[in-house]
XYZ file of C-alpha atoms in Angstrom:
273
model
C -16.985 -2.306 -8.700
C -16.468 0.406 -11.386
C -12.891 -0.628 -11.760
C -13.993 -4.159 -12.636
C -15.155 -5.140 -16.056
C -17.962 -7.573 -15.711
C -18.472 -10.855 -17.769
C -19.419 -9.804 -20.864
C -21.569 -11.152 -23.330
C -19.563 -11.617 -25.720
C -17.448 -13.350 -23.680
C -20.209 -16.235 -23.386
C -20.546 -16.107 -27.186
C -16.827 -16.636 -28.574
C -16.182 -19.218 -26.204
C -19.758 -20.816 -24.743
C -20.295 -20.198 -20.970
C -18.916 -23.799 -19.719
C -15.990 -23.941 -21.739
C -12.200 -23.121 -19.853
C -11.678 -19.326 -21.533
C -14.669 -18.608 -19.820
C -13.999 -20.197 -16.248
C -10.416 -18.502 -16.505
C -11.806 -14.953 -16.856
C -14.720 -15.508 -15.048
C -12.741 -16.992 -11.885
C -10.098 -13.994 -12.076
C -13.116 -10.904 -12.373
C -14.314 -12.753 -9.661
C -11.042 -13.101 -7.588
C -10.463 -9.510 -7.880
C -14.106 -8.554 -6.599
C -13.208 -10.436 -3.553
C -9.732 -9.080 -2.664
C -11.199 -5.583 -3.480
C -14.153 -5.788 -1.170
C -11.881 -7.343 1.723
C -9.636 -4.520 1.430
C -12.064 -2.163 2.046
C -12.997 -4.541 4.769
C -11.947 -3.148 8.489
C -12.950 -6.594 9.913
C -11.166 -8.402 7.372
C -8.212 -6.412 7.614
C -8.401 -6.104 11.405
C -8.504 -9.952 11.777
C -6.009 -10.708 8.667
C -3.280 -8.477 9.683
C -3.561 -5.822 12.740
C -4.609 -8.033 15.048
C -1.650 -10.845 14.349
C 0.821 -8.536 14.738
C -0.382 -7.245 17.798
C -0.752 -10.854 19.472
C 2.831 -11.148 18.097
C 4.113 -8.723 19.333
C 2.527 -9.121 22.696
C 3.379 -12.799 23.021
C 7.051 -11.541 22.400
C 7.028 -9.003 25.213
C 4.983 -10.969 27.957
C 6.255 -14.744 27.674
C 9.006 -14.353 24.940
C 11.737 -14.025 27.613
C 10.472 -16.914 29.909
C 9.881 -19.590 27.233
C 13.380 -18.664 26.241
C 14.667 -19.554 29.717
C 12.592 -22.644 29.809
C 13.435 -24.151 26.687
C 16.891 -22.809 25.424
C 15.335 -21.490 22.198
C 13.704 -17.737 20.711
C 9.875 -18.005 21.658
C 9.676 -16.486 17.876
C 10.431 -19.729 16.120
C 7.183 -21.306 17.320
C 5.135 -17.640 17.674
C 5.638 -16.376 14.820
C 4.295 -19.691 12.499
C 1.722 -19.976 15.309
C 0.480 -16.385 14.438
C 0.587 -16.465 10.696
C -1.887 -19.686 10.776
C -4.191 -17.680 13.649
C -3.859 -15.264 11.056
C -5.055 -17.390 8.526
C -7.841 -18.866 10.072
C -9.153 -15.458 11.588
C -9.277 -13.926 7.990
C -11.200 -17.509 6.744
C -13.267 -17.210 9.882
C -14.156 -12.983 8.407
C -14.913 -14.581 5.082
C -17.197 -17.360 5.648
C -19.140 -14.713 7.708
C -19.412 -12.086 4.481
C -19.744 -15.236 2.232
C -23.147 -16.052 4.324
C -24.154 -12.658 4.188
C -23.889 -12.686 0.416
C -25.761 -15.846 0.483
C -28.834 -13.972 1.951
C -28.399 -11.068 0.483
C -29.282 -12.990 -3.028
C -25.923 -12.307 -4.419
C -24.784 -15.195 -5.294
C -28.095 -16.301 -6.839
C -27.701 -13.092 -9.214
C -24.358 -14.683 -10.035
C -26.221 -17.924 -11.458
C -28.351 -16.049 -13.694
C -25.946 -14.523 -15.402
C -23.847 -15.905 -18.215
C -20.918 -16.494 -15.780
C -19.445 -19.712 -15.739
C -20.904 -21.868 -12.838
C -17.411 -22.958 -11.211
C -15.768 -19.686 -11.392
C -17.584 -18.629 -8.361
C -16.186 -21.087 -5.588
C -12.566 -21.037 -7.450
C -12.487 -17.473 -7.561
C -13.071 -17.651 -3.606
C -10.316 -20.856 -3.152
C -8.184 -18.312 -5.084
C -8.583 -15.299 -3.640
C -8.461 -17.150 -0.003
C -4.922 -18.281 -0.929
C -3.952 -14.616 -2.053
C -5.092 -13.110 1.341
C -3.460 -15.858 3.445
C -0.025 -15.968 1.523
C -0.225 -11.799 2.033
C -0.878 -12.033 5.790
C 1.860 -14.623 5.798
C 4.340 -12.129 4.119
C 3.367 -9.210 6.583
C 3.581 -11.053 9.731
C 6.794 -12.779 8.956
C 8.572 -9.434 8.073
C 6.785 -8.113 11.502
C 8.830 -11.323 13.069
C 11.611 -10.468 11.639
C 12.004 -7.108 12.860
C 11.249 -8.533 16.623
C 14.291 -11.226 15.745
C 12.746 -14.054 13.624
C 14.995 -15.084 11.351
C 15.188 -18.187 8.517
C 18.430 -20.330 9.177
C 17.738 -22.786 7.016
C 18.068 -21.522 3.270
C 15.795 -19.921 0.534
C 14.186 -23.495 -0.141
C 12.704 -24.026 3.259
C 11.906 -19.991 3.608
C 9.757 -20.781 0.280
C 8.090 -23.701 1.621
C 7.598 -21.899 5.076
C 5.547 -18.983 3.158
C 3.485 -21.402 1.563
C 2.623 -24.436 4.273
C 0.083 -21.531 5.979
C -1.789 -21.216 2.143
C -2.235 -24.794 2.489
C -3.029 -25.448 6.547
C -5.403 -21.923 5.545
C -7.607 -23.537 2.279
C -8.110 -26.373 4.470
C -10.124 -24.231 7.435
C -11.372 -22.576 4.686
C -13.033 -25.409 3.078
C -14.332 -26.421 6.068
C -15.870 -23.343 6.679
C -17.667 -22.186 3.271
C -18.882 -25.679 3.672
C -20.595 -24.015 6.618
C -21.528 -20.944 5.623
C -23.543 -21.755 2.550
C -25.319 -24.583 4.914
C -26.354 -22.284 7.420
C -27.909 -18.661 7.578
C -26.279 -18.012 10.932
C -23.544 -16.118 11.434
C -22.991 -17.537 15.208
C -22.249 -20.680 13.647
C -19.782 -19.728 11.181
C -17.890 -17.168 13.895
C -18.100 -20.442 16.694
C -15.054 -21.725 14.569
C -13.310 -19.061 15.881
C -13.298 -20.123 19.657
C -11.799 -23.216 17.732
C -9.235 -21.476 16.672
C -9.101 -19.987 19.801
C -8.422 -23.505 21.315
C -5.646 -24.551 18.918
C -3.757 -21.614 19.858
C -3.977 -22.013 23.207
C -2.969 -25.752 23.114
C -0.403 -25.405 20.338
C 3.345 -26.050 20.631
C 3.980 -22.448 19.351
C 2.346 -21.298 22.098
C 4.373 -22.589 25.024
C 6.931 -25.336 24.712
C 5.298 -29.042 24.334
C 6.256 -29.827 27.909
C 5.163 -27.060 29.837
C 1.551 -28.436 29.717
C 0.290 -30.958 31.648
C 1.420 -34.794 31.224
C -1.938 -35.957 30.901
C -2.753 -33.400 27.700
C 0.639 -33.373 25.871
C -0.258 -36.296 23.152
C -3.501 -34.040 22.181
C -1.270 -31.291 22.235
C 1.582 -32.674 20.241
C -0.927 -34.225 17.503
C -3.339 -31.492 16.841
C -3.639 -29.647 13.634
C -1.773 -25.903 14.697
C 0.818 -27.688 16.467
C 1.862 -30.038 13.734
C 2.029 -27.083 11.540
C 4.200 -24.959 13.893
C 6.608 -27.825 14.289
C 7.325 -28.338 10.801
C 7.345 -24.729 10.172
C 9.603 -24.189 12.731
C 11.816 -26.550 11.580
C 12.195 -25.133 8.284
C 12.902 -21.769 9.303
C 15.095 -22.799 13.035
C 16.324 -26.714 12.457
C 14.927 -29.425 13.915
C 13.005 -33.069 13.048
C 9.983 -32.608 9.860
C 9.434 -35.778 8.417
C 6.549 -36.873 11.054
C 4.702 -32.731 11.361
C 5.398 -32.498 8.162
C 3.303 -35.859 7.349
C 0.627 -34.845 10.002
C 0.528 -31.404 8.431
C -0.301 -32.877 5.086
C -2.344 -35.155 6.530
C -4.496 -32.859 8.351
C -4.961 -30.515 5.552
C -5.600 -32.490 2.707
C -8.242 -34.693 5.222
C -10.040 -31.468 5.374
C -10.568 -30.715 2.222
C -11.483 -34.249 1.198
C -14.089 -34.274 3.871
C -15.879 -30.983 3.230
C -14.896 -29.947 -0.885
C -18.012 -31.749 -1.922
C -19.740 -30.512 0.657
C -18.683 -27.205 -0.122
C -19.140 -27.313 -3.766
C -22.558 -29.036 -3.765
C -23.869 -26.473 -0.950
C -22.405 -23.159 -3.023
C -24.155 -24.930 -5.694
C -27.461 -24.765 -3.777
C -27.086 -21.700 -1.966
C -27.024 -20.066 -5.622
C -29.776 -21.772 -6.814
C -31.872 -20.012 -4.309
């Protein structure tokens, strides 16, 4: 915290503590207290990058060669987008979990005593949330591309590729700090890992669409992960994107519609303690 220079005084005074000076500095002191503490964060880091490259890489060596076989394509081009948004969520999943503990710990009540402006808190965690996931994204795609992944499609779709897992990511993590500032258990917040968990599991970057079960495959084909991995695959391999694509946005942006209030109004509360 030593390295950080706090919100000072006069600060409040040439600008007035609500005004958009304020919220800017305010919201990027705060952003950098949060990307500090999660680097010195072994769970964060663990679940953010170590342990996505390690699924990647294990995917590659135990099924990569069969789903090849199967389906005529590298197992990579749906892996590897699959990981970076387990990678994502994982390191939301680590946040809301610290977030909650900040919550009891009185932290954030400290914050809204202080002449700090009163949205720079939540943006400073929306921002620093998109910072972690578009780093994780980075790391694990240049892990891919050392096991083979590789972006066919131009520079346009490899930017839009980095960027769809920011977007998918905000969207769990609204969800989530909706959550966490709700609730003072932990369980709760981590059970949205098993979640997680599930979309993996019953993703199309998993296994190929048609290896599962007739009976599953539209639940399959139409959840959140898999949309995502289809349209990121397509950017980076070839392939259809107008309909993930849609889905993807559709998905994400229905997330955060459904919990940003939610979320707002509860950090609201949660400071007020």
């Amino acid at each position: 915290m030593a390295t950080l220079d706090r919100p000072r005084l006069t600060d409040t005074l040439d600008f007035g503590e609500a005004t958009v000076p304020a919220l800017l500095r305010h919201t990027w002191i705060q952003t950098q207290r949060l990307l500090l503490r999660w680097v010195r964060d072994p769970i964060t880091l663990l679940e953010t990058l170590i342990v996505p490259c390690l699924l990647l890489l294990m995917l590659d060596i135990v099924v990569g060669s069969q789903i090849q076989k199967f389906s005529g394509h590298s197992a990579l081009y749906g892996s590897t987008p699959m990981v970076t948004l387990v990678g994502a969520l994982s390191g939301t999943v680590a946040s809301g979990v610290m977030l909650g503990r900040e919550r009891e710990a009185g932290i954030l009540s400290r914050f809204w005593v202080l002449p700090v402006h009163r949205a720079s808190g939540l943006a400073a965690r929306i921002l620093a949330e998109g910072c972690r996931i578009f780093a994780g994204t980075v790391v694990i795609i240049l892990f891919g591309m050392a096991l083979g992944f590789r972006f066919r499609q131009g520079p346009l779709q490899a930017f839009a590729f980095l960027w769809l897992p920011v977007l998918f990511g905000l969207a769990f993590a609204t969800m989530v700090t909706a959550i966490a500032v709700f609730t003072a258990k932990s369980t709760l917040v981590e059970a949205i890992a098993l979640l997680s968990s599930l979309l993996m599991f019953f993703s199309s970057g998993f296994v190929p669409l048609g290896a599962y079960p007739k009976w599953i495959q539209p639940v399959v084909s139409h959840q959140p992960m898999s949309v995502a991995v289809d349209t990121m695959r397509a950017l980076a391999e070839g392939g259809p994107i107008a309909s993930p694509l849609t889905q993807t946005l559709a998905w994400s942006f229905g997330l955060i519609v459904v919990f940003a209030v939610p979320a707002a109004y509860g950090y609201r509360r949660a400071s007020r303690r």
